[in-house]
mmCIF file of C-alpha atoms in Angstrom:
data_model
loop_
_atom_site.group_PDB
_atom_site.id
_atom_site.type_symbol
_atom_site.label_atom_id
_atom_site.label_comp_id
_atom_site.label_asym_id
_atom_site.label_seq_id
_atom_site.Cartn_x
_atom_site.Cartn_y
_atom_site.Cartn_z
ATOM 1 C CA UNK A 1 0.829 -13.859 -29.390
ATOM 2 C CA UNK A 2 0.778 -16.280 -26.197
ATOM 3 C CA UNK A 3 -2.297 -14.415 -24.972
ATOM 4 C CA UNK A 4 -4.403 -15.245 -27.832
ATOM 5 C CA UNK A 5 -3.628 -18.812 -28.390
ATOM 6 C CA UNK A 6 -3.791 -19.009 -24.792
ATOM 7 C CA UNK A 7 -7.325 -17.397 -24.872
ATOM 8 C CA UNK A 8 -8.682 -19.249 -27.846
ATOM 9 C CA UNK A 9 -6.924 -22.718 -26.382
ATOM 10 C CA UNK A 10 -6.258 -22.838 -22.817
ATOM 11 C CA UNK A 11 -5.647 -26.545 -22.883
ATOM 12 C CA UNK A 12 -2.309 -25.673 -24.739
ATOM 13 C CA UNK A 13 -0.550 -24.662 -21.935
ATOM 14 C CA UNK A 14 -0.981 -28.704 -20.071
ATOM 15 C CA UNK A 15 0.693 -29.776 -23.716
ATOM 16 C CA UNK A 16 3.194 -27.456 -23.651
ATOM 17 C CA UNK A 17 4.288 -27.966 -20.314
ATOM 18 C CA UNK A 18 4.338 -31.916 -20.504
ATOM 19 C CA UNK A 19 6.021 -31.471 -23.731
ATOM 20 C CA UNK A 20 9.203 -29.065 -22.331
ATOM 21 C CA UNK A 21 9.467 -31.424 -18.703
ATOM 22 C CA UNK A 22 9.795 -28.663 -16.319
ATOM 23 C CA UNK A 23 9.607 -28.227 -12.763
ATOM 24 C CA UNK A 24 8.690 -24.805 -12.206
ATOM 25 C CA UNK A 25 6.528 -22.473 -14.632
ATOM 26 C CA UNK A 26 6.142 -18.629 -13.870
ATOM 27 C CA UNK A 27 2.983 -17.053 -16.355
ATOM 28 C CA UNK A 28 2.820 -13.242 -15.473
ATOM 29 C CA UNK A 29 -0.596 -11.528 -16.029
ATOM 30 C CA UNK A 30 -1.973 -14.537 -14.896
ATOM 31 C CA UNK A 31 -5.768 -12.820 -14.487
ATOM 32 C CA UNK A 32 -5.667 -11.923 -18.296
ATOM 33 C CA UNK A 33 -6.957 -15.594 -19.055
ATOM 34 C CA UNK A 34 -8.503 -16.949 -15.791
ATOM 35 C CA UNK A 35 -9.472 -19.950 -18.134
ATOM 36 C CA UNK A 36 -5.417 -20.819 -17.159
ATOM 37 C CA UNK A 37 -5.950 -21.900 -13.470
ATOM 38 C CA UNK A 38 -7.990 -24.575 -14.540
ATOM 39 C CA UNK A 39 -4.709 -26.130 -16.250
ATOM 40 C CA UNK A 40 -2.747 -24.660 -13.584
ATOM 41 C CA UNK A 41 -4.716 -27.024 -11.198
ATOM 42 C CA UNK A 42 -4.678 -29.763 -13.269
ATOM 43 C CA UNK A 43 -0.774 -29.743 -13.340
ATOM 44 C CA UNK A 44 -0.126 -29.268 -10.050
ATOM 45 C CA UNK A 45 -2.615 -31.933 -9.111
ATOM 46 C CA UNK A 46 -1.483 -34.493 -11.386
ATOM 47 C CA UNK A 47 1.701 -33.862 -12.547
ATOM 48 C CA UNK A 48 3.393 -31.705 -9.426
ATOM 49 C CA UNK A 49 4.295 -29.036 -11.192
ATOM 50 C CA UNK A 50 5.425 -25.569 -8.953
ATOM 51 C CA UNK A 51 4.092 -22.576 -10.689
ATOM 52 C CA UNK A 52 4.440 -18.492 -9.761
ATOM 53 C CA UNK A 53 1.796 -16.954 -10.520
ATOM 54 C CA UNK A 54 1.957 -13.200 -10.977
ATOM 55 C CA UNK A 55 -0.919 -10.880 -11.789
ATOM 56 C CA UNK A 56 -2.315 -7.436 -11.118
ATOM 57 C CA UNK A 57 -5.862 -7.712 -10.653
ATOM 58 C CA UNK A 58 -7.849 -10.391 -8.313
ATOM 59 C CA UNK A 59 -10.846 -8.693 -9.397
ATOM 60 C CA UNK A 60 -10.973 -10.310 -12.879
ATOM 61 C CA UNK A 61 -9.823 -13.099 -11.791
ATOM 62 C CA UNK A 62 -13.003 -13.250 -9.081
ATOM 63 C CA UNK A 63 -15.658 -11.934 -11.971
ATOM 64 C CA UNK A 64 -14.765 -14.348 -14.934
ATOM 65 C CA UNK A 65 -15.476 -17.438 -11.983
ATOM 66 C CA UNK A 66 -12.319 -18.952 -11.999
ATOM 67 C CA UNK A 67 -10.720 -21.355 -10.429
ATOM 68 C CA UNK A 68 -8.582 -19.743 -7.019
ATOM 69 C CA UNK A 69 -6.969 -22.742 -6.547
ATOM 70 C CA UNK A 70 -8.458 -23.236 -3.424
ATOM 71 C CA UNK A 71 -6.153 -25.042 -0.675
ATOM 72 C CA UNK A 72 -3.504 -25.242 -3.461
ATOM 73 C CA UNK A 73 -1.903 -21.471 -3.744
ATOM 74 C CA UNK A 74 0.304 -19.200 -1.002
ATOM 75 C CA UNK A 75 -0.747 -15.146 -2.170
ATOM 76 C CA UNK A 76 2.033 -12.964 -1.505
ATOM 77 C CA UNK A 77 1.738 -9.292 -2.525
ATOM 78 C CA UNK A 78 5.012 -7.523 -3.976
ATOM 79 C CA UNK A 79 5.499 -4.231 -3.394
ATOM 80 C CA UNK A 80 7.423 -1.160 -4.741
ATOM 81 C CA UNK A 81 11.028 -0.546 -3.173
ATOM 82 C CA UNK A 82 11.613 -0.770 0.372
ATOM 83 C CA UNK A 83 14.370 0.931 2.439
ATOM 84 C CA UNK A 84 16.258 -2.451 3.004
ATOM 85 C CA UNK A 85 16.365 -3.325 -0.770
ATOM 86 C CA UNK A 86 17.756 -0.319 -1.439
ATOM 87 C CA UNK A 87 20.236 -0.484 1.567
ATOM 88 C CA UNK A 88 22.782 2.114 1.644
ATOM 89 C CA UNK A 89 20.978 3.431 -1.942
ATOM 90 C CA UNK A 90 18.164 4.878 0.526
ATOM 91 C CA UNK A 91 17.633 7.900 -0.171
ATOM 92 C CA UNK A 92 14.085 9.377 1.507
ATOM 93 C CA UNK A 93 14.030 12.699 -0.688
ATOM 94 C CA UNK A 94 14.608 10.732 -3.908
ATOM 95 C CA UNK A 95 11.567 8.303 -2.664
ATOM 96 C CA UNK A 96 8.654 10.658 -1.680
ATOM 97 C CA UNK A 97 9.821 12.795 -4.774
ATOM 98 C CA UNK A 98 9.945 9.747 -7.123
ATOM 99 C CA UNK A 99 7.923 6.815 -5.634
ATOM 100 C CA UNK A 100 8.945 3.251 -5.013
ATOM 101 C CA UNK A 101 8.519 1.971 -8.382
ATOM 102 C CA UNK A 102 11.957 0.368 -9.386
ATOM 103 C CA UNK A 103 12.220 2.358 -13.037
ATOM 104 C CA UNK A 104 11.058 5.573 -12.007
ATOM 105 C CA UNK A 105 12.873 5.301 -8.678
ATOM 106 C CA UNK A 106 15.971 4.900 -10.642
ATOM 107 C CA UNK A 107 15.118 7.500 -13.479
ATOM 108 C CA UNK A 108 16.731 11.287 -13.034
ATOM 109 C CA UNK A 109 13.645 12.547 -14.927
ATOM 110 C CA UNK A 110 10.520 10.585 -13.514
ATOM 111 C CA UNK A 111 8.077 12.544 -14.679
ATOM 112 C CA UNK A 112 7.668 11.271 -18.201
ATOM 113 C CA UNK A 113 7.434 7.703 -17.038
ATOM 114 C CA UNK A 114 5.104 8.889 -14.354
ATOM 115 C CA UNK A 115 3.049 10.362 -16.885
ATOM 116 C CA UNK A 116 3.409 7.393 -19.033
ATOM 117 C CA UNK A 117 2.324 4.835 -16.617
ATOM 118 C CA UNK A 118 -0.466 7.123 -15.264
ATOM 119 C CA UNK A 119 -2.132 7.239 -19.047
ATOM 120 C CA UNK A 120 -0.875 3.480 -20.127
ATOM 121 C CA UNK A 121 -1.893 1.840 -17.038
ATOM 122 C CA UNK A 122 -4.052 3.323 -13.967
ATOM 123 C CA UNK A 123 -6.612 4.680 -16.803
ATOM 124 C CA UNK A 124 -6.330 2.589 -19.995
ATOM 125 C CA UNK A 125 -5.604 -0.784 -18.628
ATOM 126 C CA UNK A 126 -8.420 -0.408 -16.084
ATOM 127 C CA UNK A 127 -10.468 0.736 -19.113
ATOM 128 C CA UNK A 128 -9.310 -2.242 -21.307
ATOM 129 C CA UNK A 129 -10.664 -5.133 -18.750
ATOM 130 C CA UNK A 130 -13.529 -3.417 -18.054
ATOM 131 C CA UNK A 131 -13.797 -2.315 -14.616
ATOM 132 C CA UNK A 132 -14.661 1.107 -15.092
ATOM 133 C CA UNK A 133 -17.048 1.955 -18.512
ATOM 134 C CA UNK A 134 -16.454 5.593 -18.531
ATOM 135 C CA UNK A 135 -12.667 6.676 -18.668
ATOM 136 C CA UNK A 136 -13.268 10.564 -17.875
ATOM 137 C CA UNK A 137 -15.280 10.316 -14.297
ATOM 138 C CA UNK A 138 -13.012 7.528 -13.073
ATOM 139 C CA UNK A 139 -9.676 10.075 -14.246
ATOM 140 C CA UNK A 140 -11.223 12.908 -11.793
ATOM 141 C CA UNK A 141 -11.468 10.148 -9.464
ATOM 142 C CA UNK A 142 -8.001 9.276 -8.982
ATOM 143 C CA UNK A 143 -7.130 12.500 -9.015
ATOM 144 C CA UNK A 144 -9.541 13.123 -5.743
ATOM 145 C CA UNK A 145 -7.740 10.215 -4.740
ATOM 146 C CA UNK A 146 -4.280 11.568 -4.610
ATOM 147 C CA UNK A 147 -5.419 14.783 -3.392
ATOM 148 C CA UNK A 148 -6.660 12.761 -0.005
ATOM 149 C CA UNK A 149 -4.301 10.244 0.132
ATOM 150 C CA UNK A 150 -3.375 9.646 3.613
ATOM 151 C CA UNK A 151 -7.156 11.500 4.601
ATOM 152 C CA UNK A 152 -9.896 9.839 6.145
ATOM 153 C CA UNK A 153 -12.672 8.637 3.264
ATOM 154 C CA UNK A 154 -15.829 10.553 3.209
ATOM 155 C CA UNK A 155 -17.656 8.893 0.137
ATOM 156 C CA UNK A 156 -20.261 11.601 -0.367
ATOM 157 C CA UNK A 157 -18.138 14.589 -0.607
ATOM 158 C CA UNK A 158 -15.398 12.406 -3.145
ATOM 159 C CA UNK A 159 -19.032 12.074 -5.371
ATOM 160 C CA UNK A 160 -19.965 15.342 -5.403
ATOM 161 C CA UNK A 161 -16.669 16.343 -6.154
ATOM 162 C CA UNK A 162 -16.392 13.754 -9.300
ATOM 163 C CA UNK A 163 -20.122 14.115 -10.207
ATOM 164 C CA UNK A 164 -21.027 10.609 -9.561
ATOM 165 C CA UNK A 165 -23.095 8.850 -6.922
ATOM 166 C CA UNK A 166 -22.003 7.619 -3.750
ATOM 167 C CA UNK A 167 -22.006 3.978 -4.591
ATOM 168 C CA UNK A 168 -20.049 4.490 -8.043
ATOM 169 C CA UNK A 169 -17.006 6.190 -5.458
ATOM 170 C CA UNK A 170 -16.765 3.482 -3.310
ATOM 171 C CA UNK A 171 -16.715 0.672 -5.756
ATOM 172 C CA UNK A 172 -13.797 2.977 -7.881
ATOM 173 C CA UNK A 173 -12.157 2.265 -4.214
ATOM 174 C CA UNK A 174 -12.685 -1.363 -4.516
ATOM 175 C CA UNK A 175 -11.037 -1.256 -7.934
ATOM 176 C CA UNK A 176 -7.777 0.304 -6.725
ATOM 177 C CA UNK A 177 -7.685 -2.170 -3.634
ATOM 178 C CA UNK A 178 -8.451 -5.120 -5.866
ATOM 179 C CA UNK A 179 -5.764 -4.245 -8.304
ATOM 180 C CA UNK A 180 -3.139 -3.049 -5.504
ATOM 181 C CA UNK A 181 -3.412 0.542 -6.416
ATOM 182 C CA UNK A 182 -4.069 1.326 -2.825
ATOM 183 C CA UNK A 183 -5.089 0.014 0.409
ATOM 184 C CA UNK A 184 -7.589 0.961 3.307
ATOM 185 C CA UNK A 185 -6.196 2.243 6.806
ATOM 186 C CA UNK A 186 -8.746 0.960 9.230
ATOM 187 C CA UNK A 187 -9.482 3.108 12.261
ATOM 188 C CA UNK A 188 -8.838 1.776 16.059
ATOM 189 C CA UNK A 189 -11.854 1.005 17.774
ATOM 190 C CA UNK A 190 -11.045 -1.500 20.799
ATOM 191 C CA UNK A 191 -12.601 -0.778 24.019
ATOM 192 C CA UNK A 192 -12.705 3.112 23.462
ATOM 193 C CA UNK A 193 -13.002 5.106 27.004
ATOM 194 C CA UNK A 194 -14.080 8.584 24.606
ATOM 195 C CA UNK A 195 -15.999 8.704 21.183
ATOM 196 C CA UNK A 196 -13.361 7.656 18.201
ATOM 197 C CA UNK A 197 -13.467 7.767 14.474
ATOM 198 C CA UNK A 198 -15.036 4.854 12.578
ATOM 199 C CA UNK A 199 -14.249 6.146 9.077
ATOM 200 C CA UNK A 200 -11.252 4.350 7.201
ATOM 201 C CA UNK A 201 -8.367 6.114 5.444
ATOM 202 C CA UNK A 202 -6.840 5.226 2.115
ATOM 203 C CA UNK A 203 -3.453 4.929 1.262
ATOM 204 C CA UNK A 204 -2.399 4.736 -2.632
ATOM 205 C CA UNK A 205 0.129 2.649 -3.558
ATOM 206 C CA UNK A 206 3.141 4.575 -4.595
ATOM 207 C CA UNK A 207 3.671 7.988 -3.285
ATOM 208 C CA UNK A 208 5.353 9.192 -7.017
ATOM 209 C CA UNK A 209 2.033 8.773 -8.447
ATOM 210 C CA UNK A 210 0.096 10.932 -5.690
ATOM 211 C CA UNK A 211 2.517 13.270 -6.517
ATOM 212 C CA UNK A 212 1.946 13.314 -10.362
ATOM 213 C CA UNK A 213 -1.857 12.952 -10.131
ATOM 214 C CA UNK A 214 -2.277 15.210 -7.407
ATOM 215 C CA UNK A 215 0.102 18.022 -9.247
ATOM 216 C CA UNK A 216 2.569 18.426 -6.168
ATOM 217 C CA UNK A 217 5.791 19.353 -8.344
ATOM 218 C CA UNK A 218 9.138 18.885 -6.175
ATOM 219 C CA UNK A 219 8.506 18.130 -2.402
ATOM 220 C CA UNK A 220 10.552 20.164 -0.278
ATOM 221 C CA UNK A 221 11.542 19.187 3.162
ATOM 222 C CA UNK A 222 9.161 19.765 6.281
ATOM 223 C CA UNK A 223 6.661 21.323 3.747
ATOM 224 C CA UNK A 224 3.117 20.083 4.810
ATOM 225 C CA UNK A 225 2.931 18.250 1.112
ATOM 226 C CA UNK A 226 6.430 16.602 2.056
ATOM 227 C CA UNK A 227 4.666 15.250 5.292
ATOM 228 C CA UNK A 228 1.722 13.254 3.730
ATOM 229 C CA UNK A 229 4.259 11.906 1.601
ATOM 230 C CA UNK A 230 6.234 11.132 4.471
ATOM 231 C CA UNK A 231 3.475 9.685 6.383
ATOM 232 C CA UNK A 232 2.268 7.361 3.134
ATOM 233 C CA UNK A 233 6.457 6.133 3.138
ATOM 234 C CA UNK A 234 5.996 4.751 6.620
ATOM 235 C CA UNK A 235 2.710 3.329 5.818
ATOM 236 C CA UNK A 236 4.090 1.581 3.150
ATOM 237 C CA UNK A 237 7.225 0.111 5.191
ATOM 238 C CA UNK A 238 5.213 -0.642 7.952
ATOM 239 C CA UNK A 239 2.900 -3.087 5.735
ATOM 240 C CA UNK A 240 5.853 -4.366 3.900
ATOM 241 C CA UNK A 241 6.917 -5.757 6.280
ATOM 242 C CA UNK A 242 4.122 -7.080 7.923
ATOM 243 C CA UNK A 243 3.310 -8.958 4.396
ATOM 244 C CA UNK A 244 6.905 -9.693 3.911
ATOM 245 C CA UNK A 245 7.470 -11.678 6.844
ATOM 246 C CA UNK A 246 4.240 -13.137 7.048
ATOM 247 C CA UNK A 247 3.226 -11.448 10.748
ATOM 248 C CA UNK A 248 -0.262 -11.834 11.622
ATOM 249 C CA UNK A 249 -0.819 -8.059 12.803
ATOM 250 C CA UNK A 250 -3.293 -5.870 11.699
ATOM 251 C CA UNK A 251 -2.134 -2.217 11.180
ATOM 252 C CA UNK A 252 -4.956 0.782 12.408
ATOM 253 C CA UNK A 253 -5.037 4.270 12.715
ATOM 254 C CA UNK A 254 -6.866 5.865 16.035
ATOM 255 C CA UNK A 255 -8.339 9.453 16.217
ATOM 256 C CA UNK A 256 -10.452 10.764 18.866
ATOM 257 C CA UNK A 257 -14.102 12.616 17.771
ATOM 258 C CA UNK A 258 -11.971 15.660 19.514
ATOM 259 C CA UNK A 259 -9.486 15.600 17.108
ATOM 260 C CA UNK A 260 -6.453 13.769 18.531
ATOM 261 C CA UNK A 261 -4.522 11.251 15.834
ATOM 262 C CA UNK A 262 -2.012 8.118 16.467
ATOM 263 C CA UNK A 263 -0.919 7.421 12.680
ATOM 264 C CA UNK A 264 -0.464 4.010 13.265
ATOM 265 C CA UNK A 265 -0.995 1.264 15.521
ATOM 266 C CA UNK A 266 0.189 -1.948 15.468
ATOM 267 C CA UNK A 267 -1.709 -5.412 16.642
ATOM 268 C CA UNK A 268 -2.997 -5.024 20.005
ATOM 269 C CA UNK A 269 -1.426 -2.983 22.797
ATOM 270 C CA UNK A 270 1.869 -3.220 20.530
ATOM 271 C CA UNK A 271 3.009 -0.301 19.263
ATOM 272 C CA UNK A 272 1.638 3.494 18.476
ATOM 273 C CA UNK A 273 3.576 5.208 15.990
ATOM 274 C CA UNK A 274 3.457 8.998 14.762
ATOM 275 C CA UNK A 275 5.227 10.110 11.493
ATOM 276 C CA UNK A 276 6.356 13.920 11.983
ATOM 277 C CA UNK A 277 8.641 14.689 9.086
ATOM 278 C CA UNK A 278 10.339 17.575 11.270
ATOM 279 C CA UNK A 279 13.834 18.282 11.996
ATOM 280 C CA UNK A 280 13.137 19.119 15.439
ATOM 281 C CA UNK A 281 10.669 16.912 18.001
ATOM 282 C CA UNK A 282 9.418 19.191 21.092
ATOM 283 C CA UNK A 283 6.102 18.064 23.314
ATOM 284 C CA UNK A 284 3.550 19.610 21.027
ATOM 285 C CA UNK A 285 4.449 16.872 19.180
ATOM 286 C CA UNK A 286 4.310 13.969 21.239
ATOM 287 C CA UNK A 287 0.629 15.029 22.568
ATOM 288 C CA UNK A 288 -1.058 12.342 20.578
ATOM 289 C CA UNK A 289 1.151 9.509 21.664
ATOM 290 C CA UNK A 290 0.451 9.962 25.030
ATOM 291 C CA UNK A 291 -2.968 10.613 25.054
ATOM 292 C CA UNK A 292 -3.063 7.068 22.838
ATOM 293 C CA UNK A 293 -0.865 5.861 25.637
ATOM 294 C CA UNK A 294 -3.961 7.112 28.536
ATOM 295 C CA UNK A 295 -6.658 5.061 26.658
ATOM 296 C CA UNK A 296 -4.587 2.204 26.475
ATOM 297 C CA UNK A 297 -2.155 1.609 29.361
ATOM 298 C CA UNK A 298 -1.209 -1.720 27.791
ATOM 299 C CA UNK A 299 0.866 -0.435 24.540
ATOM 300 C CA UNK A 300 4.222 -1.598 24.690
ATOM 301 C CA UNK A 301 5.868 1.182 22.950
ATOM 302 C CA UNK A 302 5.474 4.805 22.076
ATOM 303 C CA UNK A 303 6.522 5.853 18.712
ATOM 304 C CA UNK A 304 7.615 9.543 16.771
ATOM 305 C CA UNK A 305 9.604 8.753 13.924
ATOM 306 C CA UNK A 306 10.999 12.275 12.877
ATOM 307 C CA UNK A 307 13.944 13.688 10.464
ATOM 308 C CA UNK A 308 15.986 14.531 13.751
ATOM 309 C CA UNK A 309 19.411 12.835 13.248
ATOM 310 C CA UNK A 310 19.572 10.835 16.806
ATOM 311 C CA UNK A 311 16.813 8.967 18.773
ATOM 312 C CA UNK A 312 16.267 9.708 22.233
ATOM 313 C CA UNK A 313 13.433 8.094 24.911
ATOM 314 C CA UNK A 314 11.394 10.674 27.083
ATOM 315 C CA UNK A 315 11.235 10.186 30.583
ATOM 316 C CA UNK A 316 7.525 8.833 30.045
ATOM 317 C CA UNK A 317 8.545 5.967 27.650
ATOM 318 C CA UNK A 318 8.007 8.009 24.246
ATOM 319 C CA UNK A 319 10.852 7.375 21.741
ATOM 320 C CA UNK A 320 11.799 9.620 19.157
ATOM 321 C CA UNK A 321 13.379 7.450 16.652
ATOM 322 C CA UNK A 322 15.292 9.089 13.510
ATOM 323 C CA UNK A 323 14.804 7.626 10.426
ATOM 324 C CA UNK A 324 17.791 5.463 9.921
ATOM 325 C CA UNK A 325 16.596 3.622 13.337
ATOM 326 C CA UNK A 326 12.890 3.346 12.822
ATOM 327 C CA UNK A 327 14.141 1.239 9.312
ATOM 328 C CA UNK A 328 16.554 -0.547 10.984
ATOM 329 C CA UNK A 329 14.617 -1.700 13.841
ATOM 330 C CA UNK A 330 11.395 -2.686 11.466
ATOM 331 C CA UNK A 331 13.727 -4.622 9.566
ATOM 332 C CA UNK A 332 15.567 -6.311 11.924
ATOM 333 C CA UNK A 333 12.096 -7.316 13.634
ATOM 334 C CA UNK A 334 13.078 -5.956 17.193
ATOM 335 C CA UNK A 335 10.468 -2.861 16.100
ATOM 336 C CA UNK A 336 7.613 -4.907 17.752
#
């Protein structure tokens, strides 16, 4: 009801709002009538009124010409559940099974919802504002998608897979980073001594949905399925965070043309981290960090985050951190 008078007579909400004498207004789904930020602007401008403005998509918002509220508006992105909301609720087997959605977090039985939210809102709602025009190439899509979640994007072979050109691929990508379905991973590139990877990687959103479109069934522990899902959790911590506390760091992956792979780094010469979702850490494992570490002398620390149950610190610097203490630490900002 409120989206159709609002679409057929934006003006109301000014009226409305002058009318009630309130301080603070919150409209969710905000980019469903981008004709509203005009008012919006109007009241703030004139009248001083604090709004929260929640929404899914910046892309309509950006196509129908709106007004951003230039000058005038703080973005903050919200993201699914992170280990210090749930606090001593954290449970890592229940999260890369389930996801990070609240609801389906929560739920014993997730798939239904899964599958609900999968058909109601990553296909039809997409559908509905018209960012896609044909539902069944932009399904196989995001199912391509999940399957190389965590991989690095090669465009062409995504569209051959999905039967659709090149171009049509990497604006689907656009859609999902434009309504937060997903995020690139850009790759490290400063002052390289050997050839390195250009190529980004993508990162969906929530890992219960990679599982679901992707077809994983249960994750078991130290299964290679259970360590992309592992690797996506600390991705999505790790820029969390970052968002969450407003830190101006970038977040990069690095990989050598020879095949060698930091996960993460963080900011310059800050941090190098490596998600290993093993029980036991041995030097095999540690390779990466410290060839990272030869390239650039100036990192500050050396991280494995693993599923062994106490940290420890090589005798080169390299810390093996458990999970409990890589969360901590992030959280408590002494992480870097």
């Amino acid at each position: 009801e409120n989206y159709v008078r609002y679409l057929s007579r934006p003006e109301l909400l000014r009226a409305e709002i002058e009318r009630a004498g309130v301080e603070l207004v919150v409209i969710d789904e905000i980019q469903k009538v981008p004709a509203l930020l005009n008012e919006v602007h109007w009241l703030i401008e004139n009248k001083n009124i604090k709004f929260g403005l929640c929404g899914s998509s910046a892309r309509k918002v950006k196509r129908g010409a709106a007004n951003l509220l230039g000058g005038r508006a703080v973005r903050h992105e919200m993201f699914g559940l992170v280990s210090r909301e749930l606090a001593n609720d954290f449970d890592l087997k229940r999260l890369l099974n389930h996801g990070y959605l609240p609801s389906i977090y929560l739920d014993d039985e997730p798939t239904s919802l899964l599958r609900s939210y999968v058909s109601d809102y990553l296909k039809e709602e997409i559908l509905d504002e018209g960012l896609v025009r044909n539902l069944p190439p932009f399904s196989d899509f995001l199912r391509i998608a999940a399957i190389s979640d965590t991989e690095i994007i090669n465009y062409t072979n995504i569209a051959s897979d999905c039967g659709v050109s090149r171009d049509t691929v990497i604006n689907y990508y656009s859609i999902l980073c434009e309504t937060h379905l997903g995020r690139f991973l850009p790759a490290y590139t400063r002052k390289p001594k050997r050839k390195v990877i250009h190529a980004p990687k993508f990162y969906m959103f929530d890992v219960g949905v990679v599982n679901f479109l992707a077809k994983r069934g249960l994750l078991e522990m130290e299964s290679q399925l259970w360590g992309k899902a592992f690797e996506n959790w600390v991705f999505h911590e790790l820029s969390a965070y970052v968002s969450y506390g407003e830190r101006d760091l970038d977040l990069y992956y690095w990989k050598l043309s020879s095949g060698q792979e930091v996960d993460f780094v963080v900011g310059e010469n800050l941090c190098a981290i490596e998600a290993k979702a093993i029980r036991s850490i041995n030097n095999r494992h540690l390779k990466n960090l410290r060839e990272f570490k030869n390239e650039h002398p100036k990192t500050k620390r050396l991280i494995l985050v693993s599923l062994e149950p106490r940290s420890r610190k090589e005798e080169d610097g390299v810390e093996v951190l458990s999970v409990r203490d890589f969360i901590a630490e992030l959280w408590d900002g002494t992480l870097f």
